[in-house]
CSV table of N, CA, C and O in Angstrom, one decimal:
chain,number,residue,atom,x,y,z
A,1,GLN,N,-46.9,-19.7,-53.0
A,1,GLN,CA,-47.7,-19.5,-51.7
A,1,GLN,C,-47.4,-21.1,-51.2
A,1,GLN,O,-47.9,-21.9,-51.6
A,2,VAL,N,-47.1,-21.2,-49.7
A,2,VAL,CA,-46.9,-22.1,-49.1
A,2,VAL,C,-47.8,-22.0,-47.9
A,2,VAL,O,-47.7,-21.2,-47.2
A,3,GLN,N,-48.4,-23.1,-47.4
A,3,GLN,CA,-49.3,-23.3,-46.3
A,3,GLN,C,-48.8,-24.4,-45.5
A,3,GLN,O,-48.2,-25.4,-45.7
A,4,LEU,N,-48.3,-24.2,-44.1
A,4,LEU,CA,-47.9,-25.1,-42.9
A,4,LEU,C,-49.0,-25.2,-41.8
A,4,LEU,O,-49.2,-24.2,-41.1
A,5,VAL,N,-49.1,-26.2,-41.5
A,5,VAL,CA,-50.1,-26.6,-40.4
A,5,VAL,C,-49.7,-27.4,-39.6
A,5,VAL,O,-49.2,-28.8,-39.7
A,6,GLU,N,-49.2,-27.0,-38.1
A,6,GLU,CA,-48.6,-27.9,-37.2
A,6,GLU,C,-49.6,-28.7,-36.5
A,6,GLU,O,-51.0,-28.1,-36.3
A,7,SER,N,-49.3,-29.9,-35.9
A,7,SER,CA,-50.1,-31.1,-35.2
A,7,SER,C,-49.4,-31.6,-34.2
A,7,SER,O,-48.1,-31.7,-34.3
A,8,GLY,N,-50.1,-32.0,-33.1
A,8,GLY,CA,-49.3,-32.9,-32.3
A,8,GLY,C,-49.1,-32.6,-31.0
A,8,GLY,O,-48.6,-33.2,-29.9
A,9,GLY,N,-49.2,-31.1,-30.7
A,9,GLY,CA,-49.1,-30.5,-29.4
A,9,GLY,C,-50.1,-31.1,-28.6
A,9,GLY,O,-51.0,-31.8,-28.7
A,10,GLY,N,-50.1,-30.7,-26.9
A,10,GLY,CA,-50.9,-31.3,-26.3
A,10,GLY,C,-50.4,-31.1,-24.8
A,10,GLY,O,-49.3,-30.4,-24.6
A,11,LEU,N,-51.0,-31.7,-23.8
A,11,LEU,CA,-50.4,-31.7,-22.3
A,11,LEU,C,-50.0,-32.8,-22.0
A,11,LEU,O,-50.5,-34.1,-22.3
A,12,VAL,N,-48.5,-33.0,-21.3
A,12,VAL,CA,-47.9,-34.0,-21.1
A,12,VAL,C,-47.3,-34.0,-19.7
A,12,VAL,O,-46.8,-32.7,-19.6
A,13,GLN,N,-47.0,-34.9,-19.0
A,13,GLN,CA,-46.1,-34.9,-17.8
A,13,GLN,C,-44.7,-34.8,-18.1
A,13,GLN,O,-44.5,-35.3,-19.2
A,14,ALA,N,-44.0,-34.1,-17.1
A,14,ALA,CA,-42.6,-34.3,-17.4
A,14,ALA,C,-42.2,-35.6,-17.6
A,14,ALA,O,-42.2,-36.5,-16.8
A,15,GLY,N,-41.1,-35.8,-18.3
A,15,GLY,CA,-40.5,-37.4,-18.8
A,15,GLY,C,-41.1,-37.8,-19.8
A,15,GLY,O,-40.9,-38.9,-20.4
A,16,GLY,N,-42.6,-37.3,-20.3
A,16,GLY,CA,-43.0,-38.1,-21.3
A,16,GLY,C,-42.5,-37.3,-22.8
A,16,GLY,O,-41.8,-36.8,-22.9
A,17,SER,N,-43.2,-37.7,-23.8
A,17,SER,CA,-43.1,-37.6,-25.1
A,17,SER,C,-44.2,-37.2,-25.9
A,17,SER,O,-45.4,-37.5,-25.6
A,18,LEU,N,-43.8,-36.4,-27.1
A,18,LEU,CA,-44.8,-35.8,-28.1
A,18,LEU,C,-44.0,-35.9,-29.1
A,18,LEU,O,-43.0,-35.6,-29.2
A,19,ARG,N,-44.9,-36.1,-30.3
A,19,ARG,CA,-44.4,-36.0,-31.7
A,19,ARG,C,-45.1,-35.0,-32.7
A,19,ARG,O,-46.3,-35.2,-32.6
A,20,LEU,N,-44.3,-33.9,-33.0
A,20,LEU,CA,-45.0,-32.8,-33.7
A,20,LEU,C,-45.1,-33.0,-35.3
A,20,LEU,O,-43.9,-33.5,-35.5
A,21,SER,N,-45.6,-32.7,-35.9
A,21,SER,CA,-45.7,-32.8,-37.4
A,21,SER,C,-46.0,-31.5,-38.1
A,21,SER,O,-46.9,-30.9,-37.6
A,22,CYS,N,-45.8,-31.6,-39.2
A,22,CYS,CA,-45.9,-30.1,-40.0
A,22,CYS,C,-46.0,-30.4,-41.7
A,22,CYS,O,-44.7,-30.1,-42.0
A,23,PRO,N,-46.9,-30.6,-42.1
A,23,PRO,CA,-47.1,-30.7,-43.7
A,23,PRO,C,-47.0,-29.5,-44.3
A,23,PRO,O,-47.7,-28.7,-43.9
A,24,ALA,N,-46.3,-29.5,-45.3
A,24,ALA,CA,-46.3,-28.0,-46.4
A,24,ALA,C,-47.0,-28.5,-47.6
A,24,ALA,O,-47.0,-29.4,-47.9
A,25,SER,N,-48.2,-27.4,-47.8
A,25,SER,CA,-49.1,-27.6,-48.9
A,25,SER,C,-49.0,-26.6,-49.7
A,25,SER,O,-48.6,-25.4,-49.3
A,26,GLY,N,-49.5,-26.3,-50.9
A,26,GLY,CA,-49.5,-25.0,-51.7
A,26,GLY,C,-48.7,-25.3,-53.0
A,26,GLY,O,-48.5,-26.5,-53.2
A,27,THR,N,-48.2,-24.2,-53.4
A,27,THR,CA,-47.5,-24.2,-54.8
A,27,THR,C,-46.0,-24.4,-54.2
A,27,THR,O,-45.3,-23.2,-54.0
A,28,ILE,N,-45.5,-25.3,-54.3
A,28,ILE,CA,-44.3,-25.8,-53.9
A,28,ILE,C,-43.5,-26.5,-54.9
A,28,ILE,O,-43.8,-27.3,-55.6
A,29,PHE,N,-42.3,-25.7,-55.2
A,29,PHE,CA,-41.0,-26.3,-56.0
A,29,PHE,C,-39.9,-26.7,-55.5
A,29,PHE,O,-39.6,-28.1,-55.8
A,30,SER,N,-39.5,-26.3,-54.4
A,30,SER,CA,-38.4,-26.8,-53.6
A,30,SER,C,-38.2,-26.3,-52.1
A,30,SER,O,-38.1,-25.2,-52.2
A,31,ILE,N,-38.7,-27.2,-51.1
A,31,ILE,CA,-38.4,-26.7,-49.8
A,31,ILE,C,-36.7,-27.1,-49.6
A,31,ILE,O,-36.6,-28.3,-49.5
A,32,THR,N,-36.3,-26.1,-49.1
A,32,THR,CA,-34.8,-26.2,-48.6
A,32,THR,C,-34.7,-26.6,-46.9
A,32,THR,O,-34.7,-27.6,-46.5
A,33,ASN,N,-34.5,-25.5,-46.4
A,33,ASN,CA,-34.4,-25.9,-45.0
A,33,ASN,C,-36.0,-25.8,-44.2
A,33,ASN,O,-36.7,-25.0,-44.7
A,34,MET,N,-35.9,-26.4,-43.2
A,34,MET,CA,-37.1,-26.6,-42.3
A,34,MET,C,-36.7,-26.4,-41.0
A,34,MET,O,-35.7,-27.0,-40.9
A,35,GLY,N,-37.7,-26.1,-40.0
A,35,GLY,CA,-37.3,-25.9,-38.6
A,35,GLY,C,-38.3,-25.6,-37.8
A,35,GLY,O,-39.7,-25.7,-38.2
A,36,TRP,N,-38.2,-26.0,-36.5
A,36,TRP,CA,-39.1,-26.0,-35.3
A,36,TRP,C,-38.6,-24.6,-34.3
A,36,TRP,O,-37.5,-24.6,-34.0
A,37,TYR,N,-39.4,-23.7,-34.1
A,37,TYR,CA,-39.4,-22.6,-33.2
A,37,TYR,C,-40.2,-22.9,-32.2
A,37,TYR,O,-41.2,-23.4,-32.3
A,38,ARG,N,-40.0,-22.2,-31.0
A,38,ARG,CA,-40.8,-22.2,-29.9
A,38,ARG,C,-41.0,-20.8,-29.3
A,38,ARG,O,-39.8,-20.2,-29.1
A,39,GLN,N,-42.0,-20.2,-28.4
A,39,GLN,CA,-42.2,-19.2,-27.9
A,39,GLN,C,-43.1,-19.3,-26.6
A,39,GLN,O,-44.2,-19.6,-26.6
A,40,ALA,N,-42.4,-19.2,-25.5
A,40,ALA,CA,-43.0,-19.1,-24.3
A,40,ALA,C,-43.8,-17.8,-24.2
A,40,ALA,O,-43.2,-16.6,-24.3
A,41,PRO,N,-44.8,-17.8,-22.9
A,41,PRO,CA,-45.4,-16.2,-22.8
A,41,PRO,C,-44.4,-15.4,-22.1
A,41,PRO,O,-43.4,-15.5,-21.3
A,42,GLY,N,-44.2,-14.1,-22.7
A,42,GLY,CA,-43.4,-13.0,-22.3
A,42,GLY,C,-41.7,-13.5,-22.7
A,42,GLY,O,-40.9,-12.7,-22.1
A,43,LYS,N,-41.5,-14.5,-23.4
A,43,LYS,CA,-40.3,-14.7,-23.9
A,43,LYS,C,-40.1,-14.5,-25.4
A,43,LYS,O,-40.9,-14.4,-26.2
A,44,GLN,N,-38.8,-14.5,-25.8
A,44,GLN,CA,-38.5,-14.4,-27.2
A,44,GLN,C,-38.7,-15.7,-28.1
A,44,GLN,O,-38.4,-16.8,-27.3
A,45,ARG,N,-38.9,-15.7,-29.3
A,45,ARG,CA,-39.2,-16.8,-29.9
A,45,ARG,C,-37.6,-17.3,-30.2
A,45,ARG,O,-36.9,-16.7,-30.6
A,46,GLU,N,-37.3,-18.8,-30.2
A,46,GLU,CA,-36.3,-19.2,-30.4
A,46,GLU,C,-36.1,-20.3,-31.6
A,46,GLU,O,-37.1,-21.1,-31.4
A,47,LEU,N,-35.1,-20.7,-31.9
A,47,LEU,CA,-34.9,-21.6,-32.9
A,47,LEU,C,-34.7,-23.0,-32.1
A,47,LEU,O,-33.6,-22.9,-31.3
A,48,VAL,N,-35.5,-24.1,-32.3
A,48,VAL,CA,-35.1,-25.4,-31.5
A,48,VAL,C,-34.5,-26.1,-32.2
A,48,VAL,O,-33.6,-26.9,-31.7
A,49,ALA,N,-34.6,-26.3,-33.5
A,49,ALA,CA,-34.2,-27.4,-34.0
A,49,ALA,C,-34.2,-27.1,-35.6
A,49,ALA,O,-35.5,-26.5,-36.3
A,50,SER,N,-33.4,-27.3,-36.8
A,50,SER,CA,-33.5,-27.1,-38.1
A,50,SER,C,-32.7,-28.2,-38.6
A,50,SER,O,-32.0,-29.0,-38.2
A,51,ILE,N,-33.3,-28.3,-40.1
A,51,ILE,CA,-32.7,-29.6,-40.7
A,51,ILE,C,-32.8,-29.1,-42.3
A,51,ILE,O,-33.7,-28.4,-42.9
A,52,THR,N,-31.8,-29.5,-43.0
A,52,THR,CA,-31.6,-29.2,-44.4
A,52,THR,C,-32.2,-30.4,-45.1
A,52,THR,O,-32.5,-31.3,-44.8
A,53,ARG,N,-32.4,-30.2,-46.5
A,53,ARG,CA,-33.0,-31.0,-47.5
A,53,ARG,C,-32.2,-32.4,-47.3
A,53,ARG,O,-32.7,-33.4,-47.4
A,54,ALA,N,-30.7,-32.2,-47.1
A,54,ALA,CA,-30.0,-33.2,-47.5
A,54,ALA,C,-29.9,-34.1,-45.8
A,54,ALA,O,-29.4,-35.2,-45.7
A,55,GLY,N,-30.6,-33.5,-44.9
A,55,GLY,CA,-30.8,-34.3,-43.5
A,55,GLY,C,-29.7,-33.5,-42.4
A,55,GLY,O,-29.7,-34.4,-41.3
A,56,THR,N,-29.1,-32.6,-42.9
A,56,THR,CA,-28.0,-31.8,-41.7
A,56,THR,C,-28.9,-31.1,-40.6
A,56,THR,O,-29.8,-30.5,-40.9
A,57,THR,N,-29.0,-31.6,-39.5
A,57,THR,CA,-29.4,-31.0,-38.2
A,57,THR,C,-28.8,-30.1,-37.3
A,57,THR,O,-27.6,-30.6,-37.1
A,58,ASN,N,-29.6,-29.2,-36.9
A,58,ASN,CA,-28.9,-28.5,-35.6
A,58,ASN,C,-30.0,-28.3,-34.5
A,58,ASN,O,-31.1,-28.3,-34.8
A,59,TYR,N,-29.5,-28.2,-33.4
A,59,TYR,CA,-30.5,-28.0,-32.1
A,59,TYR,C,-29.8,-27.2,-31.1
A,59,TYR,O,-28.5,-26.7,-31.0
A,60,VAL,N,-30.7,-26.4,-30.6
A,60,VAL,CA,-30.3,-25.7,-29.5
A,60,VAL,C,-29.9,-26.4,-28.2
A,60,VAL,O,-30.3,-27.5,-28.1
A,61,ASP,N,-29.2,-26.0,-27.5
A,61,ASP,CA,-28.3,-26.7,-26.6
A,61,ASP,C,-29.2,-27.2,-25.5
A,61,ASP,O,-29.0,-28.4,-25.2
A,62,SER,N,-30.3,-26.7,-25.2
A,62,SER,CA,-31.4,-26.9,-24.2
A,62,SER,C,-31.9,-28.3,-24.6
A,62,SER,O,-32.6,-29.0,-23.5
A,63,VAL,N,-32.1,-28.8,-25.9
A,63,VAL,CA,-32.8,-29.9,-26.1
A,63,VAL,C,-32.2,-31.0,-26.8
A,63,VAL,O,-32.4,-32.0,-27.2
A,64,LYS,N,-30.6,-30.8,-27.0
A,64,LYS,CA,-29.7,-31.9,-27.5
A,64,LYS,C,-29.8,-33.1,-26.6
A,64,LYS,O,-29.8,-33.0,-25.3
A,65,GLY,N,-30.0,-34.1,-27.5
A,65,GLY,CA,-30.1,-35.5,-26.8
A,65,GLY,C,-31.6,-36.0,-26.0
A,65,GLY,O,-31.7,-36.8,-26.0
A,66,ARG,N,-32.5,-35.0,-26.4
A,66,ARG,CA,-34.0,-35.3,-26.1
A,66,ARG,C,-34.9,-34.9,-27.2
A,66,ARG,O,-36.0,-35.7,-27.4
A,67,PHE,N,-34.6,-34.0,-28.2
A,67,PHE,CA,-35.5,-33.7,-29.5
A,67,PHE,C,-34.6,-34.2,-30.5
A,67,PHE,O,-33.3,-34.2,-30.6
A,68,THR,N,-35.5,-34.9,-31.7
A,68,THR,CA,-35.2,-35.1,-32.9
A,68,THR,C,-35.8,-34.6,-33.9
A,68,THR,O,-37.1,-34.7,-33.9
A,69,ILE,N,-35.3,-33.9,-34.8
A,69,ILE,CA,-35.8,-33.3,-36.0
A,69,ILE,C,-35.7,-34.2,-37.0
A,69,ILE,O,-34.5,-34.8,-37.4
A,70,SER,N,-36.7,-34.4,-38.0
A,70,SER,CA,-36.6,-35.3,-39.3
A,70,SER,C,-37.6,-34.8,-40.1
A,70,SER,O,-38.2,-33.8,-39.9
A,71,ARG,N,-37.6,-35.1,-41.4
A,71,ARG,CA,-38.1,-34.7,-42.6
A,71,ARG,C,-38.4,-35.8,-43.6
A,71,ARG,O,-37.7,-36.8,-43.9
A,72,ASP,N,-39.7,-35.6,-44.1
A,72,ASP,CA,-40.0,-36.7,-45.3
A,72,ASP,C,-40.1,-35.7,-46.5
A,72,ASP,O,-41.2,-35.0,-46.7
A,73,ASN,N,-39.2,-35.7,-47.5
A,73,ASN,CA,-38.9,-34.8,-48.4
A,73,ASN,C,-40.3,-35.0,-49.7
A,73,ASN,O,-40.7,-34.0,-50.1
A,74,GLY,N,-40.5,-36.2,-49.8
A,74,GLY,CA,-41.6,-36.7,-50.6
A,74,GLY,C,-42.9,-35.9,-50.1
A,74,GLY,O,-43.9,-35.8,-50.8
A,75,LYS,N,-43.1,-36.0,-48.8
A,75,LYS,CA,-44.4,-35.6,-48.3
A,75,LYS,C,-44.3,-34.1,-47.9
A,75,LYS,O,-45.3,-33.3,-47.4
A,76,ASN,N,-43.0,-33.4,-48.1
A,76,ASN,CA,-42.8,-31.9,-47.7
A,76,ASN,C,-43.2,-31.8,-46.0
A,76,ASN,O,-44.1,-30.8,-45.8
A,77,THR,N,-43.0,-32.8,-45.5
A,77,THR,CA,-43.3,-32.5,-43.7
A,77,THR,C,-42.0,-32.8,-43.3
A,77,THR,O,-41.0,-33.6,-43.4
A,78,VAL,N,-42.2,-31.9,-42.0
A,78,VAL,CA,-41.1,-32.0,-41.1
A,78,VAL,C,-41.6,-32.5,-39.6
A,78,VAL,O,-42.8,-32.0,-39.5
A,79,TYR,N,-40.7,-33.2,-38.9
A,79,TYR,CA,-41.4,-33.7,-37.7
A,79,TYR,C,-40.2,-33.4,-36.5
A,79,TYR,O,-39.2,-33.2,-36.6
A,80,LEU,N,-40.7,-33.2,-35.3
A,80,LEU,CA,-40.2,-33.0,-34.1
A,80,LEU,C,-40.6,-34.2,-33.1
A,80,LEU,O,-41.6,-34.0,-32.5
A,81,GLN,N,-39.7,-35.2,-32.8
A,81,GLN,CA,-40.0,-36.1,-31.6
A,81,GLN,C,-39.4,-35.4,-30.5
A,81,GLN,O,-38.3,-35.2,-30.5
A,82,MET,N,-40.2,-35.3,-29.5
A,82,MET,CA,-39.5,-34.7,-28.4
A,82,MET,C,-39.9,-35.7,-27.0
A,82,MET,O,-40.8,-36.1,-26.8
A,83,ASN,N,-38.6,-36.2,-26.6
A,83,ASN,CA,-38.6,-37.0,-25.5
A,83,ASN,C,-38.1,-36.4,-24.3
A,83,ASN,O,-37.4,-35.4,-24.1
A,84,SER,N,-38.3,-37.0,-22.9
A,84,SER,CA,-37.8,-36.6,-21.8
A,84,SER,C,-38.2,-35.1,-21.6
A,84,SER,O,-37.5,-34.4,-21.2
A,85,LEU,N,-39.5,-34.9,-21.9
A,85,LEU,CA,-40.0,-33.4,-21.8
A,85,LEU,C,-39.8,-32.9,-20.4
A,85,LEU,O,-40.2,-33.4,-19.5
A,86,LYS,N,-39.4,-31.7,-20.4
A,86,LYS,CA,-39.4,-30.9,-19.3
A,86,LYS,C,-40.1,-29.4,-19.2
A,86,LYS,O,-40.8,-29.1,-19.9
A,87,PRO,N,-40.9,-29.1,-17.8
A,87,PRO,CA,-41.6,-27.8,-17.9
A,87,PRO,C,-41.1,-26.6,-18.6
A,87,PRO,O,-42.0,-26.1,-19.2
A,88,GLU,N,-39.9,-26.6,-18.6
A,88,GLU,CA,-39.2,-25.3,-19.3
A,88,GLU,C,-39.6,-25.7,-21.0
A,88,GLU,O,-38.9,-24.7,-21.7
A,89,ASP,N,-40.0,-26.7,-21.2
A,89,ASP,CA,-40.2,-26.8,-22.8
A,89,ASP,C,-41.6,-26.3,-23.1
A,89,ASP,O,-42.0,-26.2,-24.4
A,90,THR,N,-42.3,-26.0,-22.2
A,90,THR,CA,-43.7,-25.4,-22.3
A,90,THR,C,-43.6,-24.4,-23.1
A,90,THR,O,-42.8,-23.1,-22.8
A,91,ALA,N,-44.2,-24.3,-24.3
A,91,ALA,CA,-44.3,-23.0,-25.3
A,91,ALA,C,-45.3,-23.5,-26.3
A,91,ALA,O,-45.9,-24.4,-26.5
A,92,VAL,N,-45.5,-22.4,-27.3
A,92,VAL,CA,-46.1,-22.4,-28.5
A,92,VAL,C,-45.2,-23.0,-29.8
A,92,VAL,O,-44.3,-22.2,-29.5
A,93,TYR,N,-45.1,-24.0,-30.3
A,93,TYR,CA,-44.2,-24.5,-31.2
A,93,TYR,C,-44.6,-24.2,-32.7
A,93,TYR,O,-45.8,-24.5,-33.0
A,94,TYR,N,-43.9,-23.6,-33.6
A,94,TYR,CA,-44.0,-23.2,-34.7
A,94,TYR,C,-43.1,-23.9,-35.5
A,94,TYR,O,-41.7,-23.9,-35.4
A,95,CYS,N,-43.7,-24.4,-36.7
A,95,CYS,CA,-42.7,-24.7,-37.7
A,95,CYS,C,-42.6,-23.9,-38.8
A,95,CYS,O,-43.4,-22.9,-39.1
A,96,ASN,N,-41.4,-23.8,-39.6
A,96,ASN,CA,-41.3,-23.0,-40.9
A,96,ASN,C,-40.3,-23.9,-41.7
A,96,ASN,O,-39.9,-24.9,-41.7
A,97,ALA,N,-40.8,-23.2,-43.2
A,97,ALA,CA,-40.0,-23.6,-44.4
A,97,ALA,C,-39.5,-22.6,-45.4
A,97,ALA,O,-40.5,-21.9,-45.3
A,98,TYR,N,-38.5,-23.0,-45.9
A,98,TYR,CA,-37.8,-22.1,-46.7
A,98,TYR,C,-38.1,-22.6,-48.2
A,98,TYR,O,-37.6,-23.6,-48.4
A,99,GLU,N,-38.9,-21.9,-48.9
A,99,GLU,CA,-39.2,-22.4,-50.5
A,99,GLU,C,-38.5,-21.6,-51.2
A,99,GLU,O,-38.5,-20.2,-51.3
A,100,SER,N,-37.3,-22.3,-51.8
A,100,SER,CA,-36.3,-21.4,-52.6
A,100,SER,C,-36.8,-20.7,-53.9
A,100,SER,O,-36.3,-19.6,-54.4
A,101,SER,N,-37.9,-21.5,-54.7
A,101,SER,CA,-38.7,-20.7,-55.6
A,101,SER,C,-39.0,-19.4,-55.5
A,101,SER,O,-38.9,-18.5,-55.9
A,102,TRP,N,-40.1,-19.4,-54.3
A,102,TRP,CA,-40.7,-18.3,-53.9
A,102,TRP,C,-39.6,-17.2,-53.3
A,102,TRP,O,-40.0,-16.3,-53.3
A,103,GLY,N,-38.6,-17.9,-52.6
A,103,GLY,CA,-37.8,-17.1,-52.1
A,103,GLY,C,-38.1,-16.5,-50.6
A,103,GLY,O,-37.7,-15.2,-50.3
A,104,ARG,N,-39.1,-17.3,-49.8
A,104,ARG,CA,-39.6,-16.8,-48.7
A,104,ARG,C,-39.6,-17.9,-47.9
A,104,ARG,O,-39.6,-19.1,-48.0
A,105,THR,N,-39.6,-17.5,-46.3
A,105,THR,CA,-40.0,-18.4,-45.3
A,105,THR,C,-41.2,-18.3,-44.8
A,105,THR,O,-41.8,-17.5,-44.8
A,106,TYR,N,-41.7,-19.6,-44.7
A,106,TYR,CA,-43.4,-19.6,-44.4
A,106,TYR,C,-43.3,-20.4,-43.0
A,106,TYR,O,-42.5,-20.9,-42.5
A,107,TRP,N,-44.4,-19.7,-42.2
A,107,TRP,CA,-44.6,-20.2,-40.8
A,107,TRP,C,-45.9,-20.7,-40.8
A,107,TRP,O,-47.1,-20.5,-41.3
A,108,GLY,N,-45.9,-21.6,-39.9
A,108,GLY,CA,-47.4,-22.3,-39.3
A,108,GLY,C,-47.8,-21.5,-38.4
A,108,GLY,O,-47.5,-20.5,-37.9
A,109,GLN,N,-49.1,-21.8,-37.7
A,109,GLN,CA,-50.0,-21.2,-37.1
A,109,GLN,C,-49.5,-21.5,-35.4
A,109,GLN,O,-50.0,-20.7,-34.4
A,110,GLY,N,-48.8,-22.4,-35.3
A,110,GLY,CA,-48.3,-22.7,-33.9
A,110,GLY,C,-49.2,-23.9,-33.3
A,110,GLY,O,-50.3,-24.1,-33.6
A,111,THR,N,-48.5,-24.6,-32.5
A,111,THR,CA,-49.2,-25.8,-31.8
A,111,THR,C,-48.7,-25.7,-30.2
A,111,THR,O,-47.4,-25.8,-30.0
A,112,GLN,N,-49.9,-25.7,-29.5
A,112,GLN,CA,-49.3,-25.4,-27.8
A,112,GLN,C,-49.0,-27.1,-27.3
A,112,GLN,O,-49.5,-27.9,-27.7
A,113,VAL,N,-47.8,-26.9,-26.5
A,113,VAL,CA,-46.9,-27.8,-25.9
A,113,VAL,C,-47.0,-27.5,-24.3
A,113,VAL,O,-46.3,-26.4,-24.3
A,114,THR,N,-47.5,-28.3,-23.6
A,114,THR,CA,-47.6,-28.0,-22.1
A,114,THR,C,-47.1,-29.1,-21.4
A,114,THR,O,-47.6,-30.2,-21.4
A,115,VAL,N,-46.0,-28.9,-20.4
A,115,VAL,CA,-45.3,-30.1,-19.8
A,115,VAL,C,-45.5,-29.7,-18.2
A,115,VAL,O,-45.1,-28.7,-17.6
A,116,SER,N,-46.3,-30.5,-17.7
A,116,SER,CA,-46.6,-30.3,-16.2
A,116,SER,C,-45.3,-31.3,-15.4
A,116,SER,O,-44.9,-32.0,-16.0
A,117,SER,N,-45.2,-30.4,-14.1
A,117,SER,CA,-44.3,-31.0,-13.3
A,117,SER,C,-44.7,-32.5,-12.6
A,117,SER,O,-45.8,-32.5,-12.4
């Protein structure tokens, strides 16, 4: 059983920055992949960025060059640094983590990011 809680969302002007964080807690043996998803109202949830335990990253094309995903394995925490934010980035952002011993992917409750023009 693993719990994830996102924080760092809020309201920001276009061009601004936010840093999201998501620590994992509970019965953790080994978290392999971690990632950030987002879902805008009426839209499908999409993968924004992912990172392996070794640090290999992937990004959706729309955020490349603006967002940076990172992780602290000792703290079981994943971060998302979001720069040059655009109104189209507005969404609820969810973190997730795959725990290999439990064999499950866990999700946080989401944090709202709103970017005004």
